[in-house]
Tab-separated table of C-alpha atoms and ligand atoms in Angstrom:
chain	number	residue	atom	x	y	z
A	1	UNK	CA	91.934	-45.866	87.375
A	2	UNK	CA	92.847	-42.302	88.320
A	3	UNK	CA	96.333	-42.793	86.988
A	4	UNK	CA	95.000	-44.166	83.727
A	5	UNK	CA	92.671	-41.237	83.367
A	6	UNK	CA	95.438	-38.711	83.951
A	7	UNK	CA	97.694	-40.395	81.447
A	8	UNK	CA	94.980	-40.669	78.857
A	9	UNK	CA	94.142	-37.043	79.397
A	10	UNK	CA	97.715	-35.904	78.957
A	11	UNK	CA	98.101	-38.001	75.836
A	12	UNK	CA	95.023	-36.445	74.398
A	13	UNK	CA	96.213	-32.972	75.279
A	14	UNK	CA	99.635	-33.528	73.774
A	15	UNK	CA	98.173	-34.832	70.568
A	16	UNK	CA	95.921	-31.802	70.392
A	17	UNK	CA	98.963	-29.568	70.782
A	18	UNK	CA	100.725	-31.461	68.055
A	19	UNK	CA	97.787	-31.078	65.726
A	20	UNK	CA	97.038	-27.485	66.283
A	21	UNK	CA	100.176	-25.738	67.458
A	22	UNK	CA	98.031	-24.587	70.382
A	23	UNK	CA	95.763	-21.646	70.336
A	24	UNK	CA	96.118	-18.389	72.150
A	25	UNK	CA	92.839	-18.709	73.979
A	26	UNK	CA	93.332	-22.345	74.820
A	27	UNK	CA	96.555	-21.383	76.550
A	28	UNK	CA	94.498	-19.151	78.816
A	29	UNK	CA	91.930	-21.768	79.384
A	30	UNK	CA	94.096	-24.231	81.261
A	31	UNK	CA	93.719	-27.269	79.045
A	32	UNK	CA	96.117	-29.401	81.085
A	33	UNK	CA	95.411	-28.005	84.530
A	34	UNK	CA	91.897	-29.318	84.231
A	35	UNK	CA	93.019	-32.853	83.513
A	36	UNK	CA	92.465	-35.537	86.100
A	37	UNK	CA	91.854	-33.308	89.077
A	38	UNK	CA	88.391	-31.970	89.053
A	39	UNK	CA	88.029	-28.366	88.092
A	40	UNK	CA	91.677	-27.465	88.758
A	41	UNK	CA	91.954	-23.698	88.568
A	42	UNK	CA	88.423	-23.122	87.407
A	43	UNK	CA	86.320	-20.754	89.448
A	44	UNK	CA	83.008	-22.391	90.210
A	45	UNK	CA	79.723	-20.603	90.541
A	46	UNK	CA	77.996	-17.934	88.523
A	47	UNK	CA	79.264	-14.399	88.320
A	48	UNK	CA	78.867	-12.201	91.374
A	49	UNK	CA	75.652	-10.318	92.109
A	50	UNK	CA	77.632	-7.092	91.689
A	51	UNK	CA	77.050	-7.520	87.944
A	52	UNK	CA	74.195	-5.404	86.807
A	53	UNK	CA	71.533	-7.287	84.940
A	54	UNK	CA	72.543	-7.303	81.330
A	55	UNK	CA	70.203	-6.636	78.508
A	56	UNK	CA	70.118	-9.374	75.942
A	57	UNK	CA	72.504	-8.904	73.040
A	58	UNK	CA	71.307	-9.584	69.535
A	59	UNK	CA	73.888	-10.675	66.999
A	60	UNK	CA	74.001	-8.586	63.797
A	61	UNK	CA	71.986	-9.950	60.875
A	62	UNK	CA	73.660	-10.533	57.512
A	63	UNK	CA	72.738	-12.226	54.234
A	64	UNK	CA	76.117	-13.878	53.673
A	65	UNK	CA	79.519	-12.573	52.577
A	66	UNK	CA	82.982	-12.904	54.022
A	67	UNK	CA	83.434	-14.114	57.584
A	68	UNK	CA	86.748	-14.293	59.326
A	69	UNK	CA	87.426	-16.892	61.985
A	70	UNK	CA	89.932	-15.360	64.389
A	71	UNK	CA	90.946	-15.007	68.015
A	72	UNK	CA	89.352	-11.908	69.463
A	73	UNK	CA	88.544	-10.245	72.762
A	74	UNK	CA	85.019	-9.151	73.558
A	75	UNK	CA	83.412	-7.494	76.514
A	76	UNK	CA	81.197	-10.392	77.538
A	77	UNK	CA	81.240	-9.064	81.092
A	78	UNK	CA	81.276	-5.314	81.449
A	79	UNK	CA	84.767	-4.056	82.093
A	80	UNK	CA	86.657	-7.243	81.249
A	81	UNK	CA	87.858	-8.574	77.908
A	82	UNK	CA	87.053	-12.227	77.400
A	83	UNK	CA	89.352	-14.156	75.064
A	84	UNK	CA	87.254	-15.803	72.388
A	85	UNK	CA	87.418	-17.266	68.957
A	86	UNK	CA	84.850	-15.545	66.785
A	87	UNK	CA	83.525	-15.766	63.264
A	88	UNK	CA	82.666	-12.341	61.877
A	89	UNK	CA	84.165	-10.623	64.943
A	90	UNK	CA	81.044	-11.034	67.102
A	91	UNK	CA	79.925	-13.492	69.743
A	92	UNK	CA	77.573	-15.073	68.884
A	93	UNK	CA	78.457	-15.157	65.199
A	94	UNK	CA	76.188	-13.064	62.952
A	95	UNK	CA	72.662	-14.280	62.275
A	96	UNK	CA	72.404	-15.224	58.608
A	97	UNK	CA	68.945	-14.736	57.078
A	98	UNK	CA	68.127	-16.270	53.709
A	99	UNK	CA	64.984	-16.931	51.731
A	100	UNK	CA	64.193	-20.487	50.820
A	101	UNK	CA	65.292	-21.030	47.208
A	102	UNK	CA	68.103	-18.485	47.385
A	103	UNK	CA	71.816	-19.195	47.432
A	104	UNK	CA	73.714	-19.129	50.671
A	105	UNK	CA	77.110	-17.673	49.897
A	106	UNK	CA	79.779	-17.338	52.588
A	107	UNK	CA	83.541	-17.004	52.284
A	108	UNK	CA	85.356	-18.360	55.321
A	109	UNK	CA	88.733	-16.790	56.080
A	110	UNK	CA	90.652	-18.837	58.605
A	111	UNK	CA	92.782	-16.648	60.851
A	112	UNK	CA	92.770	-19.192	63.660
A	113	UNK	CA	95.950	-21.019	64.607
A	114	UNK	CA	94.349	-24.330	63.600
A	115	UNK	CA	92.175	-25.808	60.867
A	116	UNK	CA	88.456	-25.107	60.855
A	117	UNK	CA	85.385	-25.355	58.628
A	118	UNK	CA	81.646	-24.611	58.757
A	119	UNK	CA	78.730	-27.003	58.993
A	120	UNK	CA	75.270	-25.646	58.166
A	121	UNK	CA	73.350	-27.504	60.835
A	122	UNK	CA	69.932	-28.618	59.601
A	123	UNK	CA	70.406	-27.642	55.967
A	124	UNK	CA	70.952	-30.167	53.214
A	125	UNK	CA	74.162	-28.980	51.588
A	126	UNK	CA	76.120	-30.707	48.817
A	127	UNK	CA	78.739	-32.960	50.441
A	128	UNK	CA	81.627	-30.650	49.526
A	129	UNK	CA	79.823	-27.733	51.237
A	130	UNK	CA	78.724	-29.613	54.360
A	131	UNK	CA	81.762	-29.305	56.588
A	132	UNK	CA	82.818	-32.949	56.588
A	133	UNK	CA	85.215	-33.293	59.576
A	134	UNK	CA	88.315	-33.778	57.439
A	135	UNK	CA	87.299	-31.206	54.806
A	136	UNK	CA	88.916	-28.282	56.560
A	137	UNK	CA	90.490	-24.911	55.831
A	138	UNK	CA	94.091	-24.664	57.099
A	139	UNK	CA	95.255	-21.642	59.104
A	140	UNK	CA	95.634	-18.727	56.709
A	141	UNK	CA	93.379	-20.388	54.129
A	142	UNK	CA	89.966	-19.473	52.772
A	143	UNK	CA	86.978	-21.378	51.473
A	144	UNK	CA	83.832	-20.414	49.588
A	145	UNK	CA	80.639	-22.070	50.724
A	146	UNK	CA	77.892	-21.657	48.195
A	147	UNK	CA	74.728	-23.690	47.649
A	148	UNK	CA	71.006	-23.280	47.206
A	149	UNK	CA	68.942	-23.345	50.397
A	150	UNK	CA	65.907	-25.531	49.813
A	151	UNK	CA	64.669	-25.851	53.368
A	152	UNK	CA	61.368	-24.655	54.726
A	153	UNK	CA	61.351	-21.555	56.879
A	154	UNK	CA	62.920	-22.303	60.220
A	155	UNK	CA	65.648	-21.795	62.770
A	156	UNK	CA	68.824	-23.485	61.654
A	157	UNK	CA	72.394	-22.739	62.735
A	158	UNK	CA	76.039	-23.006	61.783
A	159	UNK	CA	79.216	-23.900	63.624
A	160	UNK	CA	82.701	-25.356	63.043
A	161	UNK	CA	82.984	-29.120	62.503
A	162	UNK	CA	86.680	-30.083	62.274
A	163	UNK	CA	87.651	-33.589	63.296
A	164	UNK	CA	88.264	-33.762	67.099
A	165	UNK	CA	88.099	-29.967	67.464
A	166	UNK	CA	84.409	-29.119	67.229
A	167	UNK	CA	83.977	-28.913	71.014
A	168	UNK	CA	86.778	-26.396	71.690
A	169	UNK	CA	85.943	-24.218	68.678
A	170	UNK	CA	82.235	-23.936	69.463
A	171	UNK	CA	83.043	-23.382	73.128
A	172	UNK	CA	85.465	-20.583	72.210
A	173	UNK	CA	82.599	-18.659	70.623
A	174	UNK	CA	81.918	-19.762	67.042
A	175	UNK	CA	78.220	-20.451	66.397
A	176	UNK	CA	75.407	-18.471	64.857
A	177	UNK	CA	71.792	-18.648	63.759
A	178	UNK	CA	70.838	-19.345	60.168
A	179	UNK	CA	67.242	-18.290	59.714
A	180	UNK	CA	65.350	-19.371	56.615
A	181	UNK	CA	62.204	-17.522	55.545
A	182	UNK	CA	59.529	-18.576	53.062
A	183	UNK	CA	56.087	-17.680	51.743
A	184	UNK	CA	54.188	-20.264	53.788
A	185	UNK	CA	55.536	-18.694	56.953
A	186	UNK	CA	55.066	-15.106	55.787
A	187	UNK	CA	51.364	-15.667	55.231
A	188	UNK	CA	50.935	-16.562	58.905
A	189	UNK	CA	51.990	-13.068	59.977
A	190	UNK	CA	53.780	-14.385	63.061
A	191	UNK	CA	55.309	-11.819	65.439
A	192	UNK	CA	58.242	-10.190	63.660
A	193	UNK	CA	60.917	-7.551	64.115
A	194	UNK	CA	61.572	-6.960	67.826
A	195	UNK	CA	58.888	-9.553	68.639
A	196	UNK	CA	60.844	-12.342	66.910
A	197	UNK	CA	63.771	-13.074	69.215
A	198	UNK	CA	66.570	-15.595	68.599
A	199	UNK	CA	67.961	-17.049	71.836
A	200	UNK	CA	71.203	-19.002	71.679
A	201	UNK	CA	71.621	-20.780	75.009
A	202	UNK	CA	75.117	-21.829	76.094
A	203	UNK	CA	76.690	-22.767	79.412
A	204	UNK	CA	80.267	-21.976	80.335
A	205	UNK	CA	82.822	-22.437	83.087
A	206	UNK	CA	84.826	-19.369	83.881
A	207	UNK	CA	88.433	-18.767	84.767
A	208	UNK	CA	89.303	-16.295	87.521
A	209	UNK	CA	89.721	-13.562	84.897
A	210	UNK	CA	86.391	-14.362	83.263
A	211	UNK	CA	87.537	-16.115	80.206
A	212	UNK	CA	85.991	-19.408	79.190
A	213	UNK	CA	87.708	-22.356	80.800
A	214	UNK	CA	87.844	-25.291	78.453
A	215	UNK	CA	89.790	-28.223	79.751
A	216	UNK	CA	87.746	-31.381	79.789
A	217	UNK	CA	88.914	-34.052	82.198
A	218	UNK	CA	88.355	-37.641	81.206
A	219	UNK	CA	85.117	-37.517	83.197
A	220	UNK	CA	84.052	-34.323	81.402
A	221	UNK	CA	84.582	-36.048	78.089
A	222	UNK	CA	82.360	-38.829	79.345
A	223	UNK	CA	79.440	-36.592	80.336
A	224	UNK	CA	80.187	-33.793	77.885
A	225	UNK	CA	81.611	-30.489	79.121
A	226	UNK	CA	79.112	-28.753	81.396
A	227	UNK	CA	79.279	-25.234	82.778
A	228	UNK	CA	77.394	-23.473	85.544
A	229	UNK	CA	77.103	-20.020	83.968
A	230	UNK	CA	74.403	-19.578	81.347
A	231	UNK	CA	74.901	-17.109	78.514
A	232	UNK	CA	72.090	-16.194	76.144
A	233	UNK	CA	73.370	-14.698	72.886
A	234	UNK	CA	76.642	-14.260	74.720
A	235	UNK	CA	74.976	-12.258	77.496
A	236	UNK	CA	75.506	-13.335	81.111
A	237	UNK	CA	72.489	-12.899	83.410
A	238	UNK	CA	70.519	-11.884	80.373
A	239	UNK	CA	67.290	-9.966	80.591
A	240	UNK	CA	64.933	-8.815	77.884
A	241	UNK	CA	62.362	-6.028	78.128
A	242	UNK	CA	59.111	-7.322	76.657
A	243	UNK	CA	55.985	-5.427	75.702
A	244	UNK	CA	52.591	-6.776	76.711
A	245	UNK	CA	52.016	-8.836	73.604
A	246	UNK	CA	52.804	-11.995	71.691
A	247	UNK	CA	56.436	-13.034	71.123
A	248	UNK	CA	58.090	-15.579	68.892
A	249	UNK	CA	61.092	-16.990	70.752
A	250	UNK	CA	63.538	-19.065	68.694
A	251	UNK	CA	65.454	-21.234	71.131
A	252	UNK	CA	68.722	-22.845	70.072
A	253	UNK	CA	70.652	-25.035	72.451
A	254	UNK	CA	74.203	-24.296	71.312
A	255	UNK	CA	75.768	-25.746	74.463
A	256	UNK	CA	78.462	-28.369	74.135
A	257	UNK	CA	76.623	-30.880	76.304
A	258	UNK	CA	73.946	-29.400	78.541
A	259	UNK	CA	70.280	-30.363	78.292
A	260	UNK	CA	67.737	-27.711	79.320
A	261	UNK	CA	64.239	-28.439	80.618
A	262	UNK	CA	62.734	-25.058	79.863
A	263	UNK	CA	59.778	-23.549	81.700
A	264	UNK	CA	58.609	-20.167	82.934
A	265	UNK	CA	58.693	-19.608	86.692
A	266	UNK	CA	55.136	-18.303	86.810
A	267	UNK	CA	53.959	-21.563	85.283
A	268	UNK	CA	52.703	-19.824	82.159
A	269	UNK	CA	52.013	-22.049	79.220
A	270	UNK	CA	53.131	-21.368	75.674
A	271	UNK	CA	52.700	-22.749	72.186
A	272	UNK	CA	55.433	-24.693	70.445
A	273	UNK	CA	55.170	-23.729	66.779
A	274	UNK	CA	58.349	-25.124	65.242
A	275	UNK	CA	61.093	-27.681	65.765
A	276	UNK	CA	64.501	-28.130	64.084
A	277	UNK	CA	63.128	-28.288	60.537
A	278	UNK	CA	60.528	-25.525	60.725
A	279	UNK	CA	56.851	-25.055	61.488
A	280	UNK	CA	54.673	-27.753	63.003
A	281	UNK	CA	51.336	-28.433	61.337
A	282	UNK	CA	49.633	-26.856	64.311
A	283	UNK	CA	50.679	-25.150	67.557
A	284	UNK	CA	51.128	-27.453	70.540
A	285	UNK	CA	50.425	-26.047	73.974
A	286	UNK	CA	52.971	-26.943	76.631
A	287	UNK	CA	54.401	-25.812	79.964
A	288	UNK	CA	57.891	-27.292	79.631
A	289	UNK	CA	60.064	-28.372	76.759
A	290	UNK	CA	63.327	-30.316	76.779
A	291	UNK	CA	66.096	-29.049	74.546
A	292	UNK	CA	69.200	-31.155	73.934
A	293	UNK	CA	72.439	-29.828	72.422
A	294	UNK	CA	71.907	-28.883	68.765
A	295	UNK	CA	68.090	-28.819	68.966
A	296	UNK	CA	65.821	-25.844	68.297
A	297	UNK	CA	62.229	-25.065	69.206
A	298	UNK	CA	60.206	-21.981	68.497
A	299	UNK	CA	57.633	-20.791	71.000
A	300	UNK	CA	54.821	-18.288	70.907
A	301	UNK	CA	54.644	-16.715	74.345
A	302	UNK	CA	51.880	-14.300	75.227
A	303	UNK	CA	52.730	-11.508	77.673
A	304	UNK	CA	49.622	-9.462	76.932
A	305	UNK	CA	48.096	-10.199	80.342
A	306	UNK	CA	51.320	-9.862	82.321
A	307	UNK	CA	51.487	-6.967	84.767
A	308	UNK	CA	53.673	-4.071	83.700
A	309	UNK	CA	56.753	-4.046	85.899
A	310	UNK	CA	56.638	-7.775	86.591
A	311	UNK	CA	59.418	-10.218	85.764
A	312	UNK	CA	58.904	-13.629	84.213
A	313	UNK	CA	61.907	-15.924	84.341
A	314	UNK	CA	62.731	-18.592	81.796
A	315	UNK	CA	64.407	-21.387	83.729
A	316	UNK	CA	65.857	-24.776	83.218
A	317	UNK	CA	64.170	-27.060	85.755
A	318	UNK	CA	66.087	-29.747	87.620
A	319	UNK	CA	65.832	-33.286	86.317
A	320	UNK	CA	67.304	-36.699	87.019
A	321	UNK	CA	67.977	-39.637	84.789
A	322	UNK	CA	71.548	-39.162	83.667
A	323	UNK	CA	74.720	-40.638	85.085
A	324	UNK	CA	76.350	-37.339	85.903
A	325	UNK	CA	78.485	-36.754	88.956
A	326	UNK	CA	76.431	-34.479	91.184
A	327	UNK	CA	77.357	-30.902	91.992
A	328	UNK	CA	77.131	-27.692	90.050
A	329	UNK	CA	78.891	-28.993	86.981
A	330	UNK	CA	76.417	-31.798	86.419
A	331	UNK	CA	73.510	-32.381	84.108
A	332	UNK	CA	70.017	-31.634	85.410
A	333	UNK	CA	70.733	-28.729	87.789
A	334	UNK	CA	68.331	-25.799	87.992
A	335	UNK	CA	69.517	-22.751	86.045
A	336	UNK	CA	68.208	-19.300	85.230
A	337	UNK	CA	68.208	-18.740	81.487
A	338	UNK	CA	66.542	-15.392	80.772
A	339	UNK	CA	64.626	-12.741	82.715
A	340	UNK	CA	61.752	-11.154	80.826
A	341	UNK	CA	60.938	-7.706	82.222
A	342	UNK	CA	57.413	-6.730	81.274
A	343	UNK	CA	57.039	-3.086	80.267
A	344	UNK	CA	53.870	-1.025	80.012
A	345	UNK	CA	53.895	-0.796	76.215
A	346	UNK	CA	51.728	-3.134	74.232
A	347	UNK	CA	52.889	-5.541	71.557
A	348	UNK	CA	51.243	-7.592	68.833
A	349	UNK	CA	47.974	-9.163	69.913
A	350	UNK	CA	47.715	-11.452	66.936
A	351	UNK	CA	45.784	-14.632	67.785
A	352	UNK	CA	47.728	-17.891	67.765
A	353	UNK	CA	47.147	-19.334	64.271
A	354	UNK	CA	45.197	-22.578	64.434
A	355	UNK	CA	47.265	-24.192	61.711
A	356	UNK	CA	50.854	-23.529	60.719
A	357	UNK	CA	52.805	-25.440	58.062
A	358	UNK	CA	52.170	-28.497	55.932
A	359	UNK	CA	54.142	-31.538	56.974
A	360	UNK	CA	54.356	-34.581	54.759
A	361	UNK	CA	54.272	-37.529	57.152
A	362	UNK	CA	56.705	-40.272	56.180
A	363	UNK	CA	54.877	-43.611	56.244
A	364	UNK	CA	56.685	-46.304	58.279
A	365	UNK	CA	54.969	-49.046	56.288
A	366	UNK	CA	56.816	-47.807	53.210
A	367	UNK	CA	60.277	-47.814	54.779
A	368	UNK	CA	62.543	-50.192	52.851
A	369	UNK	CA	64.793	-51.193	55.735
A	370	UNK	CA	65.679	-50.679	59.354
A	371	UNK	CA	69.144	-49.686	60.542
A	372	UNK	CA	70.348	-49.671	64.126
A	373	UNK	CA	72.867	-47.249	65.579
A	374	UNK	CA	73.994	-48.010	69.123
A	375	UNK	CA	75.685	-45.140	70.974
A	376	UNK	CA	77.983	-46.571	73.620
A	377	UNK	CA	80.837	-45.635	75.881
A	378	UNK	CA	83.279	-48.193	77.228
A	379	UNK	CA	84.308	-48.067	80.864
A	380	UNK	CA	87.646	-48.951	82.399
A	381	UNK	CA	91.166	-48.350	81.144
A	382	UNK	CA	89.999	-48.078	77.544
A	383	UNK	CA	87.490	-45.354	78.329
A	384	UNK	CA	89.239	-42.726	76.228
A	385	UNK	CA	89.006	-44.881	73.141
A	386	UNK	CA	85.553	-46.075	73.975
A	387	UNK	CA	83.205	-43.532	72.403
A	388	UNK	CA	81.548	-45.539	69.709
A	389	UNK	CA	78.637	-46.011	67.364
A	390	UNK	CA	77.916	-49.692	66.774
A	391	UNK	CA	81.108	-50.488	68.641
A	392	UNK	CA	83.434	-48.425	66.481
A	393	UNK	CA	84.986	-44.980	66.980
A	394	UNK	CA	84.943	-42.519	64.065
A	395	UNK	CA	87.208	-43.181	61.120
A	396	UNK	CA	86.734	-40.576	58.395
A	397	UNK	CA	88.089	-43.057	55.837
A	398	UNK	CA	85.609	-45.816	56.686
A	399	UNK	CA	82.020	-45.843	55.422
A	400	UNK	CA	79.806	-47.283	58.132
A	401	UNK	CA	76.428	-47.166	56.386
A	402	UNK	CA	74.973	-46.718	52.931
A	403	UNK	CA	71.603	-45.301	51.956
A	404	UNK	CA	69.936	-44.886	48.581
A	405	UNK	CA	68.590	-41.548	47.415
A	406	UNK	CA	64.837	-41.391	47.739
A	407	UNK	CA	64.366	-44.512	49.885
A	408	UNK	CA	62.750	-44.113	53.289
A	409	UNK	CA	64.426	-45.973	56.122
A	410	UNK	CA	63.683	-46.451	59.786
A	411	UNK	CA	66.654	-45.901	62.066
A	412	UNK	CA	66.729	-47.156	65.624
A	413	UNK	CA	68.961	-44.982	67.731
A	414	UNK	CA	69.903	-46.977	70.804
A	415	UNK	CA	71.521	-45.229	73.722
A	416	UNK	CA	73.430	-48.024	75.429
A	417	UNK	CA	75.187	-45.811	77.957
A	418	UNK	CA	74.641	-43.940	81.211
A	419	UNK	CA	74.668	-40.467	79.643
A	420	UNK	CA	72.513	-38.514	77.222
A	421	UNK	CA	73.294	-38.572	73.505
A	422	UNK	CA	71.681	-36.079	71.148
A	423	UNK	CA	71.644	-37.928	67.824
A	424	UNK	CA	72.270	-35.687	64.788
A	425	UNK	CA	72.360	-36.615	61.123
A	426	UNK	CA	73.526	-34.411	58.258
A	427	UNK	CA	71.898	-33.957	54.849
A	428	UNK	CA	68.254	-34.492	55.740
A	429	UNK	CA	65.495	-33.908	58.266
A	430	UNK	CA	63.706	-36.827	59.919
A	431	UNK	CA	60.553	-37.563	61.885
A	432	UNK	CA	60.501	-39.206	65.306
A	433	UNK	CA	58.290	-42.311	65.437
A	434	UNK	CA	58.686	-43.429	69.018
A	435	UNK	CA	60.687	-43.265	72.221
A	436	UNK	CA	61.070	-46.244	74.487
A	437	UNK	CA	61.447	-43.964	77.518
A	438	UNK	CA	58.594	-43.450	79.937
A	439	UNK	CA	58.003	-39.838	78.954
A	440	UNK	CA	57.149	-40.624	75.330
A	441	UNK	CA	57.363	-37.943	72.659
A	442	UNK	CA	57.618	-34.338	73.784
A	443	UNK	CA	56.581	-31.243	71.839
A	444	UNK	CA	60.192	-30.879	70.646
A	445	UNK	CA	59.932	-34.284	68.949
A	446	UNK	CA	57.066	-33.358	66.633
A	447	UNK	CA	57.523	-32.119	63.081
A	448	UNK	CA	60.819	-32.208	61.172
A	449	UNK	CA	64.000	-32.819	63.141
A	450	UNK	CA	67.712	-33.081	62.545
A	451	UNK	CA	68.709	-33.713	66.161
A	452	UNK	CA	66.942	-35.808	68.770
A	453	UNK	CA	67.851	-36.328	72.390
A	454	UNK	CA	68.256	-39.919	73.574
A	455	UNK	CA	68.252	-40.612	77.302
A	456	UNK	CA	70.370	-43.312	78.967
A	457	UNK	CA	69.068	-46.728	77.977
A	458	UNK	CA	66.513	-45.319	75.573
A	459	UNK	CA	65.780	-46.336	71.992
A	460	UNK	CA	64.403	-43.642	69.698
A	461	UNK	CA	62.998	-44.685	66.322
A	462	UNK	CA	63.070	-42.210	63.485
A	463	UNK	CA	62.090	-42.307	59.814
A	464	UNK	CA	64.083	-40.486	57.172
A	465	UNK	CA	64.845	-40.197	53.500
A	466	UNK	CA	67.755	-38.551	51.680
A	467	UNK	CA	66.630	-36.749	48.581
A	468	UNK	CA	69.196	-34.309	47.277
A	469	UNK	CA	72.861	-35.141	46.875
A	470	UNK	CA	74.880	-38.343	46.623
A	471	UNK	CA	78.055	-38.285	48.675
A	472	UNK	CA	79.666	-38.698	52.040
A	473	UNK	CA	78.130	-37.273	55.211
A	474	UNK	CA	78.270	-37.897	58.948
A	475	UNK	CA	75.913	-38.735	61.759
A	476	UNK	CA	77.047	-38.248	65.331
A	477	UNK	CA	76.401	-37.455	68.940
A	478	UNK	CA	75.880	-33.689	69.349
A	479	UNK	CA	77.327	-33.857	72.828
A	480	UNK	CA	80.534	-32.322	71.524
A	481	UNK	CA	83.176	-33.965	73.713
A	482	UNK	CA	81.970	-37.522	73.013
A	483	UNK	CA	81.638	-36.484	69.362
A	484	UNK	CA	85.251	-35.273	69.257
A	485	UNK	CA	86.314	-38.442	71.058
A	486	UNK	CA	84.881	-40.632	68.310
A	487	UNK	CA	81.095	-40.874	68.603
A	488	UNK	CA	80.549	-40.213	64.916
A	489	UNK	CA	79.992	-42.298	61.784
A	490	UNK	CA	80.495	-41.579	58.101
A	491	UNK	CA	77.759	-42.762	55.753
A	492	UNK	CA	77.308	-42.604	52.020
A	493	UNK	CA	74.242	-41.509	50.110
A	494	UNK	CA	74.199	-43.088	46.638
B	501	C2O	CU1	75.621	-29.331	64.578
B	501	C2O	CU2	77.413	-32.421	62.653
B	501	C2O	O1	76.660	-30.899	63.716
B	502	CU	CU1	76.655	-38.620	73.033
C-alpha cells in the first residue's frame, strides 16, 4: 500500500508540474518531499515563544477595481519574508465591501505562473462570472468580473477556483472577505468601525524558513491538508486589543480542511447573529460554535464587564469523531485562535437587538423532488481516484444533476466516508432541515447557508431553490484537497 501511495503521489505531482510549469513558491514548499513519508522536511509545531505577540492585521478595504494575482513576499513573521501568492499584493486579499443592489466590478490580472480565476463564495453570480473550474484566466491574461450583487447583508468571501488547483492557490495566500451591506442591517445599528472585526482563520504548516509548506501526501489528500499553526488575517499568534464593549466578530473559516470548534476560554457566552447568507431572524445564544471550511458565522461578543488588563482567548476546542491520524497534524486538536486583550477604554454598549433579519422559510412540503448526493472516498490501491460524489469523480464536461429555476428541492447530503465533508453549492443559499448526527443542528446551521459541514456517516438534509440565472455551476466538498482530487459535481440550472 505504501508503494502504491508513493507512486500515486508522484504521478499526481508530475501531472501538476506538467499543467502548471511549476510555481516559484511551490518549489520552496517541497511538493515532492512531502509525498509518502509523513511530513518530510516540514517543521512541526507552532512558532517559537520568542515571537512577540502580534497584533491582528486587518486587510485593506476596497470597493472593487483591478487586482493582480502574483507571487509575492510578505512579512508574515517579523523579520522574515514568507513566499506567498497574493491577490492585490496583500495577505489576506483586500476586503471588498459592496452595497446590496450595486455592481461588483473586479478586473483580475493573472501574473501567476499558472491559470487561475475567482469564485465569489456565497453570491449568486451569472455562470460566466462564477469561476467555473475550467473557466480560467491563463498566465499573463486578464478577466473582468462584473455582476449585480443581490444578496442580503452578510459576510461572504472570494478565492480562486481552478480545476485541481484550488487547494494550493488558497493555501498560498489568495482569499479575501466580501462584505455586503444593506438597509435592513443598517437599521439595527450593530457595532461598526473598529467594533466590527473580520477574522479569517487559516491553519498552516511551516517550512524551516517560515514559508508555507504545501505538499499533501496521499493521506493528507484523504483528510484534507491540516496545519498546526493558526493565522488570523495572516497574523500568527494574533491578538486584538478590545475596549470594554460590544463587538461584532465576523468569523470565516478559510482553512483548506480544518474544522474549528470555537469557544472562549473563560466560558463566556455570545450571540450568533448571522450565518453564511446573512442575519438570522433573531440572535441565538451559544457557548461554542463549529465552523467547517468555507463557513462563516457572525457573533456579538460583549466585553463590557471584562476586567481591564485581562485576556480572553478564542480557542478551538478538541473534538473526536473524524478518522484522522492522531498527532498535531490531525483534525480535532486544541488550538489557540485569537487573544483578546481587554483595555480600559469603553466601547459600544448597544443592547443585543431582539430581532435581526427577515428570513423566508422554505417549506419542505412544497419541494418538488428529493436528490441525494453521497460523498465518498474509496480505499485501497484506487484511493487517489476515489474522491467521488455519487460514485463519480468530477468531470467538467459531464452534467450530473439538473434543476429548474424557481423549484424548491430537498437535497440529502450523505457523508459515506470516515472524514468530514463541508458541502458547498454555488448559485444559491439553502436552509438546513435536519442532521442525522447526534448533535443535531448547531447555531451555525440556522438561517441561510451556502456551506454545511457533514460529519463521517452523517446525512444532512437541506432545502434550496435556484432563482436567478440558468447555466452551469458546481457543488463540491469544501475540504480543498478532496475537492481538487475530484469531489465535485457540475449541475445545470435551466
Ligand atoms: Cu468557496 Cu466552490 O467554493
Ligand atoms: Cu470532503
